[in-house]
PDB file of C-alpha atoms in Angstrom:
ATOM      1  CA  UNK A 266      34.896  20.570 -16.467  1.00 51.00           C
ATOM      2  CA  UNK A 267      33.449  18.876 -13.397  1.00 49.00           C
ATOM      3  CA  UNK A 268      33.366  15.122 -13.059  1.00 51.00           C
ATOM      4  CA  UNK A 269      29.991  13.382 -12.710  1.00 51.00           C
ATOM      5  CA  UNK A 270      29.180  12.011  -9.278  1.00 47.00           C
ATOM      6  CA  UNK A 271      28.871   8.241  -9.163  1.00 47.00           C
ATOM      7  CA  UNK A 272      25.285   7.091  -8.434  1.00 48.00           C
ATOM      8  CA  UNK A 273      26.432   5.125  -5.380  1.00 47.00           C
ATOM      9  CA  UNK A 274      28.143   8.120  -3.784  1.00 43.00           C
ATOM     10  CA  UNK A 275      26.610   9.269  -0.490  1.00 42.00           C
ATOM     11  CA  UNK A 276      24.691  12.555  -0.545  1.00 42.00           C
ATOM     12  CA  UNK A 277      26.438  15.731   0.385  1.00 44.00           C
ATOM     13  CA  UNK A 278      26.256  16.644   4.107  1.00 40.00           C
ATOM     14  CA  UNK A 279      23.891  19.527   3.346  1.00 43.00           C
ATOM     15  CA  UNK A 280      21.378  17.044   1.885  1.00 44.00           C
ATOM     16  CA  UNK A 281      21.222  15.050   5.126  1.00 41.00           C
ATOM     17  CA  UNK A 282      18.229  15.595   7.419  1.00 43.00           C
ATOM     18  CA  UNK A 283      18.872  18.057  10.221  1.00 43.00           C
ATOM     19  CA  UNK A 284      18.637  15.330  12.887  1.00 43.00           C
ATOM     20  CA  UNK A 285      21.179  12.993  11.218  1.00 42.00           C
ATOM     21  CA  UNK A 286      24.130  12.273  13.466  1.00 45.00           C
ATOM     22  CA  UNK A 287      22.478  13.794  16.510  1.00 44.00           C
ATOM     23  CA  UNK A 288      20.974  12.480  19.679  1.00 45.00           C
ATOM     24  CA  UNK A 289      18.723  14.205  22.154  1.00 43.00           C
ATOM     25  CA  UNK A 290      19.900  15.004  25.624  1.00 40.00           C
ATOM     26  CA  UNK A 291      17.763  13.207  28.216  1.00 44.00           C
ATOM     27  CA  UNK A 292      16.933  16.337  30.190  1.00 42.00           C
ATOM     28  CA  UNK A 293      16.224  19.007  27.591  1.00 41.00           C
ATOM     29  CA  UNK A 294      15.473  16.956  24.476  1.00 44.00           C
ATOM     30  CA  UNK A 295      17.698  19.312  22.439  1.00 42.00           C
ATOM     31  CA  UNK A 296      19.576  17.590  19.580  1.00 43.00           C
ATOM     32  CA  UNK A 297      23.288  17.272  20.295  1.00 41.00           C
ATOM     33  CA  UNK A 298      25.774  16.274  17.554  1.00 43.00           C
ATOM     34  CA  UNK A 299      27.471  12.911  17.963  1.00 44.00           C
ATOM     35  CA  UNK A 300      30.359  11.454  16.058  1.00 44.00           C
ATOM     36  CA  UNK A 301      28.666   8.995  13.671  1.00 44.00           C
ATOM     37  CA  UNK A 302      32.012   7.431  12.749  1.00 46.00           C
ATOM     38  CA  UNK A 303      32.654   6.653  16.420  1.00 44.00           C
ATOM     39  CA  UNK A 304      31.852   2.988  17.029  1.00 48.00           C
ATOM     40  CA  UNK A 305      31.301   3.690  20.729  1.00 46.00           C
ATOM     41  CA  UNK A 306      27.742   4.963  20.299  1.00 43.00           C
ATOM     42  CA  UNK A 307      26.136   5.181  23.738  1.00 45.00           C
ATOM     43  CA  UNK A 308      24.130   2.067  24.533  1.00 52.00           C
ATOM     44  CA  UNK A 309      21.229   1.783  26.902  1.00 56.00           C
ATOM     45  CA  UNK A 310      22.306   0.178  30.157  1.00 61.00           C
ATOM     46  CA  UNK A 311      20.548  -3.047  31.168  1.00 70.00           C
ATOM     47  CA  UNK A 312      17.598  -2.607  33.474  1.00 83.00           C
ATOM     48  CA  UNK A 313      15.649  -4.714  35.905  1.00 87.00           C
ATOM     49  CA  UNK A 314      12.928  -7.178  35.029  1.00 88.00           C
ATOM     50  CA  UNK A 315       9.465  -5.917  35.938  1.00 85.00           C
ATOM     51  CA  UNK A 316       9.024  -8.931  38.271  1.00 84.00           C
ATOM     52  CA  UNK A 317      11.454 -11.293  39.941  1.00 82.00           C
ATOM     53  CA  UNK A 318      12.057 -14.874  38.842  1.00 86.00           C
ATOM     54  CA  UNK A 319      10.115 -16.493  41.682  1.00 87.00           C
ATOM     55  CA  UNK A 320       7.127 -14.139  41.688  1.00 83.00           C
ATOM     56  CA  UNK A 321       4.942 -16.616  39.809  1.00 79.00           C
ATOM     57  CA  UNK A 322       1.933 -16.012  42.060  1.00 80.00           C
ATOM     58  CA  UNK A 323       1.714 -12.352  40.995  1.00 83.00           C
ATOM     59  CA  UNK A 324      -0.054 -13.604  37.863  1.00 86.00           C
ATOM     60  CA  UNK A 325      -1.871 -16.797  38.838  1.00 91.00           C
ATOM     61  CA  UNK A 326      -3.416 -17.369  35.398  1.00 91.00           C
ATOM     62  CA  UNK A 327      -0.049 -17.404  33.591  1.00 89.00           C
ATOM     63  CA  UNK A 328       1.426 -19.518  36.388  1.00 90.00           C
ATOM     64  CA  UNK A 329      -1.312 -22.139  35.947  1.00 93.00           C
ATOM     65  CA  UNK A 330      -0.969 -22.027  32.155  1.00 92.00           C
ATOM     66  CA  UNK A 331       2.779 -22.568  32.435  1.00 91.00           C
ATOM     67  CA  UNK A 332       2.472 -25.404  34.970  1.00 91.00           C
ATOM     68  CA  UNK A 333      -0.094 -27.371  32.955  1.00 94.00           C
ATOM     69  CA  UNK A 334       0.709 -26.318  29.359  1.00 94.00           C
ATOM     70  CA  UNK A 335       4.246 -24.917  29.154  1.00 94.00           C
ATOM     71  CA  UNK A 336       4.222 -25.447  25.385  1.00 95.00           C
ATOM     72  CA  UNK A 337       1.445 -22.828  25.045  1.00 96.00           C
ATOM     73  CA  UNK A 338       3.296 -20.347  27.255  1.00 95.00           C
ATOM     74  CA  UNK A 339       6.525 -20.865  25.345  1.00 95.00           C
ATOM     75  CA  UNK A 340       4.766 -20.633  21.970  1.00 96.00           C
ATOM     76  CA  UNK A 341       3.240 -17.285  22.906  1.00 96.00           C
ATOM     77  CA  UNK A 342       6.573 -15.955  24.170  1.00 96.00           C
ATOM     78  CA  UNK A 343       8.416 -17.130  21.049  1.00 96.00           C
ATOM     79  CA  UNK A 344       5.887 -15.550  18.686  1.00 96.00           C
ATOM     80  CA  UNK A 345       6.173 -12.146  20.383  1.00 95.00           C
ATOM     81  CA  UNK A 346       9.967 -12.285  20.751  1.00 95.00           C
ATOM     82  CA  UNK A 347      10.365 -13.370  17.099  1.00 95.00           C
ATOM     83  CA  UNK A 348       7.976 -10.561  16.097  1.00 95.00           C
ATOM     84  CA  UNK A 349       5.615 -12.888  14.290  1.00 93.00           C
ATOM     85  CA  UNK A 350       8.187 -14.700  12.158  1.00 94.00           C
ATOM     86  CA  UNK A 351       7.321 -17.970  13.929  1.00 91.00           C
ATOM     87  CA  UNK A 352       3.820 -18.795  15.037  1.00 93.00           C
ATOM     88  CA  UNK A 353       2.747 -19.735  18.518  1.00 93.00           C
ATOM     89  CA  UNK A 354       1.651 -23.153  17.250  1.00 94.00           C
ATOM     90  CA  UNK A 355       4.932 -24.063  15.556  1.00 95.00           C
ATOM     91  CA  UNK A 356       7.053 -22.965  18.516  1.00 94.00           C
ATOM     92  CA  UNK A 357       4.723 -24.702  20.970  1.00 94.00           C
ATOM     93  CA  UNK A 358       4.821 -27.979  19.023  1.00 96.00           C
ATOM     94  CA  UNK A 359       8.624 -27.897  18.788  1.00 95.00           C
ATOM     95  CA  UNK A 360       8.806 -27.231  22.526  1.00 94.00           C
ATOM     96  CA  UNK A 361       6.415 -30.138  23.247  1.00 95.00           C
ATOM     97  CA  UNK A 362       8.425 -32.466  21.008  1.00 95.00           C
ATOM     98  CA  UNK A 363      11.660 -31.534  22.797  1.00 93.00           C
ATOM     99  CA  UNK A 364       9.931 -32.112  26.126  1.00 93.00           C
ATOM    100  CA  UNK A 365       8.531 -35.509  25.124  1.00 94.00           C
ATOM    101  CA  UNK A 366      11.600 -36.822  23.283  1.00 93.00           C
ATOM    102  CA  UNK A 367      14.408 -35.565  25.511  1.00 92.00           C
ATOM    103  CA  UNK A 368      12.790 -34.193  28.645  1.00 89.00           C
ATOM    104  CA  UNK A 369      15.031 -31.143  28.195  1.00 89.00           C
ATOM    105  CA  UNK A 370      12.831 -28.522  26.595  1.00 90.00           C
ATOM    106  CA  UNK A 371      15.005 -25.938  28.321  1.00 89.00           C
ATOM    107  CA  UNK A 372      17.610 -26.569  25.612  1.00 88.00           C
ATOM    108  CA  UNK A 373      15.190 -24.891  23.190  1.00 91.00           C
ATOM    109  CA  UNK A 374      13.598 -22.254  25.395  1.00 91.00           C
ATOM    110  CA  UNK A 375      16.864 -20.916  26.821  1.00 90.00           C
ATOM    111  CA  UNK A 376      17.688 -19.361  23.445  1.00 92.00           C
ATOM    112  CA  UNK A 377      14.692 -17.015  23.670  1.00 94.00           C
ATOM    113  CA  UNK A 378      15.607 -15.421  26.992  1.00 92.00           C
ATOM    114  CA  UNK A 379      18.639 -13.534  25.601  1.00 94.00           C
ATOM    115  CA  UNK A 380      16.513 -12.352  22.654  1.00 94.00           C
ATOM    116  CA  UNK A 381      13.905 -10.992  25.067  1.00 94.00           C
ATOM    117  CA  UNK A 382      16.566  -9.380  27.243  1.00 92.00           C
ATOM    118  CA  UNK A 383      18.138  -7.759  24.176  1.00 93.00           C
ATOM    119  CA  UNK A 384      14.846  -6.307  22.983  1.00 92.00           C
ATOM    120  CA  UNK A 385      13.979  -4.753  26.353  1.00 91.00           C
ATOM    121  CA  UNK A 386      17.490  -4.134  27.750  1.00 92.00           C
ATOM    122  CA  UNK A 387      17.069  -6.444  30.746  1.00 91.00           C
ATOM    123  CA  UNK A 388      19.719  -7.731  33.137  1.00 88.00           C
ATOM    124  CA  UNK A 389      20.974 -11.283  32.861  1.00 89.00           C
ATOM    125  CA  UNK A 390      19.848 -12.191  36.355  1.00 82.00           C
ATOM    126  CA  UNK A 391      19.846 -13.975  38.732  1.00 84.00           C
ATOM    127  CA  UNK A 392      22.376 -16.032  36.713  1.00 86.00           C
ATOM    128  CA  UNK A 393      23.032 -16.923  33.072  1.00 89.00           C
ATOM    129  CA  UNK A 394      20.076 -17.523  30.791  1.00 87.00           C
ATOM    130  CA  UNK A 395      20.792 -21.223  30.283  1.00 89.00           C
ATOM    131  CA  UNK A 396      21.159 -21.789  34.028  1.00 92.00           C
ATOM    132  CA  UNK A 397      17.851 -20.038  34.715  1.00 91.00           C
ATOM    133  CA  UNK A 398      16.038 -22.226  32.198  1.00 90.00           C
ATOM    134  CA  UNK A 399      17.786 -25.468  33.148  1.00 90.00           C
ATOM    135  CA  UNK A 400      17.319 -25.013  36.897  1.00 91.00           C
ATOM    136  CA  UNK A 401      13.863 -23.466  36.947  1.00 90.00           C
ATOM    137  CA  UNK A 402      12.175 -23.722  33.549  1.00 91.00           C
ATOM    138  CA  UNK A 403       8.666 -22.997  34.836  1.00 91.00           C
ATOM    139  CA  UNK A 404       9.723 -19.875  36.745  1.00 92.00           C
ATOM    140  CA  UNK A 405      11.734 -18.624  33.760  1.00 93.00           C
ATOM    141  CA  UNK A 406       8.788 -19.010  31.379  1.00 94.00           C
ATOM    142  CA  UNK A 407       6.436 -17.341  33.865  1.00 94.00           C
ATOM    143  CA  UNK A 408       8.813 -14.406  34.293  1.00 93.00           C
ATOM    144  CA  UNK A 409       9.214 -13.943  30.534  1.00 93.00           C
ATOM    145  CA  UNK A 410       5.439 -14.154  30.031  1.00 94.00           C
ATOM    146  CA  UNK A 411       4.827 -11.566  32.776  1.00 93.00           C
ATOM    147  CA  UNK A 412       7.507  -9.291  31.332  1.00 93.00           C
ATOM    148  CA  UNK A 413       5.878  -9.260  27.915  1.00 94.00           C
ATOM    149  CA  UNK A 414       2.470  -8.619  29.500  1.00 93.00           C
ATOM    150  CA  UNK A 415       3.976  -5.756  31.504  1.00 92.00           C
ATOM    151  CA  UNK A 416       5.481  -4.375  28.280  1.00 91.00           C
ATOM    152  CA  UNK A 417       1.901  -4.013  27.018  1.00 92.00           C
ATOM    153  CA  UNK A 418       1.328  -7.192  25.012  1.00 94.00           C
ATOM    154  CA  UNK A 419      -1.906  -9.169  25.176  1.00 93.00           C
ATOM    155  CA  UNK A 420      -0.305 -12.593  25.005  1.00 93.00           C
ATOM    156  CA  UNK A 421      -3.438 -14.338  23.754  1.00 92.00           C
ATOM    157  CA  UNK A 422      -3.485 -12.167  20.591  1.00 93.00           C
ATOM    158  CA  UNK A 423      -0.003 -13.032  19.351  1.00 93.00           C
ATOM    159  CA  UNK A 424       2.290 -10.652  17.483  1.00 94.00           C
ATOM    160  CA  UNK A 425       0.007  -9.811  14.565  1.00 95.00           C
ATOM    161  CA  UNK A 426      -3.028  -9.320  16.809  1.00 94.00           C
ATOM    162  CA  UNK A 427      -1.064  -6.937  19.018  1.00 93.00           C
ATOM    163  CA  UNK A 428       0.108  -4.968  15.980  1.00 94.00           C
ATOM    164  CA  UNK A 429      -3.496  -4.661  14.746  1.00 94.00           C
ATOM    165  CA  UNK A 430      -4.578  -3.533  18.218  1.00 92.00           C
ATOM    166  CA  UNK A 431      -1.812  -0.933  18.221  1.00 90.00           C
ATOM    167  CA  UNK A 432      -2.905   0.362  14.786  1.00 91.00           C
ATOM    168  CA  UNK A 433      -6.515   0.672  15.963  1.00 90.00           C
ATOM    169  CA  UNK A 434      -5.393   2.628  19.028  1.00 86.00           C
ATOM    170  CA  UNK A 435      -3.277   4.929  16.863  1.00 85.00           C
ATOM    171  CA  UNK A 436      -6.195   5.505  14.481  1.00 83.00           C
ATOM    172  CA  UNK A 437      -8.560   6.244  17.378  1.00 80.00           C
ATOM    173  CA  UNK A 438      -6.202   8.852  18.810  1.00 76.00           C
ATOM    174  CA  UNK A 439      -4.525  10.671  15.891  1.00 69.00           C
ATOM    175  CA  UNK A 440      -1.698  13.024  16.788  1.00 66.00           C
ATOM    176  CA  UNK A 441      -2.868  16.540  17.451  1.00 67.00           C
ATOM    177  CA  UNK A 442      -1.821  19.192  14.966  1.00 65.00           C
ATOM    178  CA  UNK A 443      -0.633  22.388  16.545  1.00 67.00           C
ATOM    179  CA  UNK A 444      -1.994  25.558  15.027  1.00 66.00           C
ATOM    180  CA  UNK A 445       0.486  28.232  14.033  1.00 66.00           C
ATOM    181  CA  UNK A 446       0.585  31.405  16.048  1.00 64.00           C
ATOM    182  CA  UNK A 447      -1.500  34.236  14.681  1.00 66.00           C
ATOM    183  CA  UNK A 448      -1.446  37.950  15.447  1.00 64.00           C
TER     184      UNK A 448
END
């Protein structure tokens, strides 16, 4: 008599999708088995920022926005980096309060740079994130703003607006269905 399988037991290996535990080789795109139990799963190596820290004049409009209203720039960055969980307004107001009460708004904004770097696999350069924000807050915010714009975000739309825009683009260009070969 066979014992019943507990409901929390993992499915048998044959029930797993064919791509489970595989990665594609970068050149051919052919699935290659990997050891799922191995904790040393290959990680993407950090890359370069799309613009350098002091290239503020490459985007004059964001440079001016950051110089005169850094709370708006930071709020927009925070909303995108937090993927809509915090609004531009809330983050911007908190930033402005830190700036007015302590004069050290960099103590708040420096926590978003590592989040941004983690999401887009960017180098921690030219020095540590806190040093960048403490020494050159305006340049750091400008660079982060430009990076998100270069990643394809329309910063004025916020997270939810960008997601709606992406859905509209996907609906306008549905994936093409390949026809099967016929004789």
